[in-house]
PDB file of C-alpha atoms in Angstrom:
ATOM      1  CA  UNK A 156      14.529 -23.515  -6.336  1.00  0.00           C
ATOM      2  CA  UNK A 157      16.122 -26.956  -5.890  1.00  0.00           C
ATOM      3  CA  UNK A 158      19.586 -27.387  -6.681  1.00  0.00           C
ATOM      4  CA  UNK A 159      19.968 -23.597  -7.584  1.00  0.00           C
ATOM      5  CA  UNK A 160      17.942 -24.945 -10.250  1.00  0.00           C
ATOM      6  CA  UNK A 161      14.409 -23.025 -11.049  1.00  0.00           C
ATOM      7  CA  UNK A 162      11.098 -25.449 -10.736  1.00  0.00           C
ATOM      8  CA  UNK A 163       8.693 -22.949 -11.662  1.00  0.00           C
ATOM      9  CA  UNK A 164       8.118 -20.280 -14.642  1.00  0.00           C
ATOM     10  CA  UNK A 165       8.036 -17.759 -12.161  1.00  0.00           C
ATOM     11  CA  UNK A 166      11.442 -18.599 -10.560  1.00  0.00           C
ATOM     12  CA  UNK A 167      12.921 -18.888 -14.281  1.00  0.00           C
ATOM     13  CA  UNK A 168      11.836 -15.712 -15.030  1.00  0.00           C
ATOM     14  CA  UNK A 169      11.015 -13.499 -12.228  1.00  0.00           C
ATOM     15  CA  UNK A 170       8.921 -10.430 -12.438  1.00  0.00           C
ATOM     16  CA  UNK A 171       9.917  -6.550 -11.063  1.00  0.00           C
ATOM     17  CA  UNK A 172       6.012  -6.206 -10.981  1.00  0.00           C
ATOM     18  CA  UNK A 173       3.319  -7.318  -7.995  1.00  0.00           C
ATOM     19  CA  UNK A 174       0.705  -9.485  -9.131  1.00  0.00           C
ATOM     20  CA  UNK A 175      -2.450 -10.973  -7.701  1.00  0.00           C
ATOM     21  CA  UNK A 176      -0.163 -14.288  -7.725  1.00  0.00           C
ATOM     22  CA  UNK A 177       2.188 -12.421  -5.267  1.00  0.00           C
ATOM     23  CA  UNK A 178      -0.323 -12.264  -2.429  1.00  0.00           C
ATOM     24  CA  UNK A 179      -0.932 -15.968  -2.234  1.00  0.00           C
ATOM     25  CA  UNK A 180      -4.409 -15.688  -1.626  1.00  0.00           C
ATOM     26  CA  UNK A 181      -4.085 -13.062   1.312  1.00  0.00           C
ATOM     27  CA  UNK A 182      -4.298  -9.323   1.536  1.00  0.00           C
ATOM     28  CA  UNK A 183      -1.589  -7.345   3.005  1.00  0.00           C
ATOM     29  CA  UNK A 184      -1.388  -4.076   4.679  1.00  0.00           C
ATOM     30  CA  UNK A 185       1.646  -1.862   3.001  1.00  0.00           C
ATOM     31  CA  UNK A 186       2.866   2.106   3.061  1.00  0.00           C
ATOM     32  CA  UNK A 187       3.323   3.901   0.030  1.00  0.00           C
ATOM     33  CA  UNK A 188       6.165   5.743  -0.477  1.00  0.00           C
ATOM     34  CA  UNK A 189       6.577   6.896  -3.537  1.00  0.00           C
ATOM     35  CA  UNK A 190       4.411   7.427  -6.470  1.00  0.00           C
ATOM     36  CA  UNK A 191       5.957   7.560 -10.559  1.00  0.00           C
ATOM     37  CA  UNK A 192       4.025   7.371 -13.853  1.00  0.00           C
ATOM     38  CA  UNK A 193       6.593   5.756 -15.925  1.00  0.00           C
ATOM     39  CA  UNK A 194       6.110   5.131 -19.812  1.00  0.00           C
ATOM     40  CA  UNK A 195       4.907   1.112 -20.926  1.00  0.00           C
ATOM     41  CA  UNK A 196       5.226  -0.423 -24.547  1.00  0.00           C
ATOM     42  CA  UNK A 197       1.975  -1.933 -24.845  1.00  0.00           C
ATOM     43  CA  UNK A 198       1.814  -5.418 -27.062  1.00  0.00           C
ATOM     44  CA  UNK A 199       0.702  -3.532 -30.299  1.00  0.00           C
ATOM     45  CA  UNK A 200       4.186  -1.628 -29.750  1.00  0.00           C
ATOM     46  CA  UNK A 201       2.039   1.644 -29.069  1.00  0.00           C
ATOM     47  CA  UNK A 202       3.344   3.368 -25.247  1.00  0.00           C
ATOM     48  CA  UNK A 203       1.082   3.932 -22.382  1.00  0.00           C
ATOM     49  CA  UNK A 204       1.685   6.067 -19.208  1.00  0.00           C
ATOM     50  CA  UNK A 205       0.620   4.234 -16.132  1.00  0.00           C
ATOM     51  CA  UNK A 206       1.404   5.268 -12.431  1.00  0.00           C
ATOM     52  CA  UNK A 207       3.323   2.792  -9.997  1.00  0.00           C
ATOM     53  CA  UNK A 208       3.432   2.700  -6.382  1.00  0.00           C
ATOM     54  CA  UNK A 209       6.459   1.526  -4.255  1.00  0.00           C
ATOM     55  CA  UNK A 210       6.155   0.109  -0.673  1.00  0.00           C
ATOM     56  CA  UNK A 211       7.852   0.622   1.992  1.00  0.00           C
ATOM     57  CA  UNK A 212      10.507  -2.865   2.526  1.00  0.00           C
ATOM     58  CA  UNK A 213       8.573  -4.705  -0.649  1.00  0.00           C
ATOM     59  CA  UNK A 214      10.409  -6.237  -3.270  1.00  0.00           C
ATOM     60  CA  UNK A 215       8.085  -5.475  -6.228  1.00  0.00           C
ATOM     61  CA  UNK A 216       6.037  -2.253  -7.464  1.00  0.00           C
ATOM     62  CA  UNK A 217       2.550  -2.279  -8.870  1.00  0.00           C
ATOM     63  CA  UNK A 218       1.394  -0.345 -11.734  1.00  0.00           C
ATOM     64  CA  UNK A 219      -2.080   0.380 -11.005  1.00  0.00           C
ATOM     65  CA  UNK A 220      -4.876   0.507 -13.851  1.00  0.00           C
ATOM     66  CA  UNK A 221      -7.247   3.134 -14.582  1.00  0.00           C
ATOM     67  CA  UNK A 222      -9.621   1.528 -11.513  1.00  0.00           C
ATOM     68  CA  UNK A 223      -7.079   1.292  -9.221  1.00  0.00           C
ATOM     69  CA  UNK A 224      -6.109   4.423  -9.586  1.00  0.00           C
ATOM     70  CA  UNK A 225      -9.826   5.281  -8.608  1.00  0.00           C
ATOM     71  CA  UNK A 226      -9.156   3.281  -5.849  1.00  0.00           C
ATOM     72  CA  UNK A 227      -6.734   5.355  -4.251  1.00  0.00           C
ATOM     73  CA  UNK A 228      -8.333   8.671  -5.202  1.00  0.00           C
ATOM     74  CA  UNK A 229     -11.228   6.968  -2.963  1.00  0.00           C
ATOM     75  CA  UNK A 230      -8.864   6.505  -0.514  1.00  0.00           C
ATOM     76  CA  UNK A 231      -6.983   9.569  -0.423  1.00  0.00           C
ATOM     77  CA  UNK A 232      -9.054  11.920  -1.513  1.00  0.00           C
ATOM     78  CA  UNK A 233      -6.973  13.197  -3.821  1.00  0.00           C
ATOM     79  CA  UNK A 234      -6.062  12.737  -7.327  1.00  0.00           C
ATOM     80  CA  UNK A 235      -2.355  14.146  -6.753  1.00  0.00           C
ATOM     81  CA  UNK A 236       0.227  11.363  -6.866  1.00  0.00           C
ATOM     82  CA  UNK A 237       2.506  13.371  -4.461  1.00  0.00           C
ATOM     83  CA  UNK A 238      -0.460  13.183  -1.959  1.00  0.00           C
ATOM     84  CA  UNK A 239      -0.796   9.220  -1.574  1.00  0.00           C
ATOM     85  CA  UNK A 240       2.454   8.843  -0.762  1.00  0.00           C
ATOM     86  CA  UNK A 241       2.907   8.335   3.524  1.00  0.00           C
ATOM     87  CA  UNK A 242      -0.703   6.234   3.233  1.00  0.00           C
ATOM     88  CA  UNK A 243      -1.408   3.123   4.207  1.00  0.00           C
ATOM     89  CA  UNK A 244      -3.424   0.595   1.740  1.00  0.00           C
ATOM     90  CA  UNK A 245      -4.625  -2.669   2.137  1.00  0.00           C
ATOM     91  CA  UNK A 246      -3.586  -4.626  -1.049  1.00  0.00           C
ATOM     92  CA  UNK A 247      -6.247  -7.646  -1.666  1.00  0.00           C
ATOM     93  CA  UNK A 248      -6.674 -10.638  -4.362  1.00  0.00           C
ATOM     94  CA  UNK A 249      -9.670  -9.798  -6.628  1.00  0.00           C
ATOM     95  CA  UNK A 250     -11.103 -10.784 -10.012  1.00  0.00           C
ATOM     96  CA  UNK A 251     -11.842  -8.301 -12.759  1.00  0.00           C
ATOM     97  CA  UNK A 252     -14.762  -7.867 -14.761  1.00  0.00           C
ATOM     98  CA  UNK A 253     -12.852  -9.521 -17.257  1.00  0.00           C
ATOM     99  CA  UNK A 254     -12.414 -12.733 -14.647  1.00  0.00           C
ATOM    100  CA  UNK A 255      -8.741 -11.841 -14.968  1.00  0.00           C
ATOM    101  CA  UNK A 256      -7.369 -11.918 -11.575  1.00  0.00           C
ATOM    102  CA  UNK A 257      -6.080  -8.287 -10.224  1.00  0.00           C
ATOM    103  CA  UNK A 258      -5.372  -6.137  -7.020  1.00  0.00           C
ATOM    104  CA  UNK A 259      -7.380  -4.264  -4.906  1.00  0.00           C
ATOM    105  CA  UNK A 260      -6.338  -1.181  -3.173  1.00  0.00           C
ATOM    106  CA  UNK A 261      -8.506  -0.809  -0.056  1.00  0.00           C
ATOM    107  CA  UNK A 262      -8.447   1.610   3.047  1.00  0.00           C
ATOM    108  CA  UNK A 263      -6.419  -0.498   5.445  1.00  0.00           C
ATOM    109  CA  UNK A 264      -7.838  -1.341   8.902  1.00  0.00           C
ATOM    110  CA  UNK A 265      -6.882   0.710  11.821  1.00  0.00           C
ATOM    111  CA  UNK A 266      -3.525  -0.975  13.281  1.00  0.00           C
ATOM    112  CA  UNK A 267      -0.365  -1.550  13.448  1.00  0.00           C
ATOM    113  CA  UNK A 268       0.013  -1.312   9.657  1.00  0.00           C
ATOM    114  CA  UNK A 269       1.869  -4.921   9.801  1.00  0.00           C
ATOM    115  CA  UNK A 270      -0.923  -7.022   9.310  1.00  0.00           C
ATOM    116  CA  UNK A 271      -1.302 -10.300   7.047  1.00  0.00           C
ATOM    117  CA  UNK A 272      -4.823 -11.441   6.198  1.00  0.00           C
ATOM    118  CA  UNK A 273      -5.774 -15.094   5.010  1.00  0.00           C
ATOM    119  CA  UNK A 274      -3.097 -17.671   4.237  1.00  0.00           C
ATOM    120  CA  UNK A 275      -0.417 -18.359   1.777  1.00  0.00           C
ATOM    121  CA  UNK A 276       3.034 -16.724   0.724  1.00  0.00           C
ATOM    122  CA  UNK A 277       3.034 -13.462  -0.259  1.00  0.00           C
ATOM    123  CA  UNK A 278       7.074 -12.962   0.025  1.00  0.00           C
ATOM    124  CA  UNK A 279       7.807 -10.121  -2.438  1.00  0.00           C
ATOM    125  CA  UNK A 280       5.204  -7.998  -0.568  1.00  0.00           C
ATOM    126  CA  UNK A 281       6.370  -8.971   3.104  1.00  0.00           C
ATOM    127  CA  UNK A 282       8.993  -6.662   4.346  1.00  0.00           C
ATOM    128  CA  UNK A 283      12.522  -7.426   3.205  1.00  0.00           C
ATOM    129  CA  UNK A 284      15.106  -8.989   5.791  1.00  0.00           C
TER     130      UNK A 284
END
């Protein structure tokens, strides 16, 4: 923002919800904790439960599709919500078979869990000050 002013659609109207956008091109290593299916209003006005993960210090949550949900079963072994939370995921750009872009969910490398891959912004996933 200049001038307190917004210069983008994105600053005008900001979104509670991660997007590929979000990670700037890079993939980030975050902890889960805490896992909700909340109801959606789908365009046709028809509702849809999806679940949503929360990070640990990230601004935004992610409601996660049927295959990322299959993601994190892979990862957890489990298809329990209550049992993903306390893991550690590796969230990465991707494109869908659609060629819409989307998330990832991968196991994250061993480490620190603070890690930053690739280049780019990424500030509603970064830990908050």
């Amino acid at each position: 923002m200049t001038d307190g002013r917004p210069q983008t659609v994105s600053e005008l109207y900001p979104s509670k919800w991660l997007k590929a956008a979000d990670l700037g091109g890079r993939a980030v290593v975050v902890k889960i904790v805490a896992v909700d299916v909340e109801e959606f209003r789908q365009r046709d006005g028809s509702k849809k439960l999806a679940a949503v993960l929360t990070f640990e210090r990230a601004r935004k949550r992610m409601i996660l599709n049927k295959t990322q949900c299959g993601q994190m079963v892979t990862i957890t072994g489990s298809e329990r919500f209550a049992d993903w939370v306390g893991h550690t995921v590796m969230l990465a750009p991707a494109v869908a078979h659609n060629g819409k872009a989307t998330i990832a969910i991968r196991k994250a490398p061993p480490g620190d869990g603070k890690a930053v891959y690739g280049a780019s912004k990424a500030e509603e996933v970064e830990p908050a000050p």
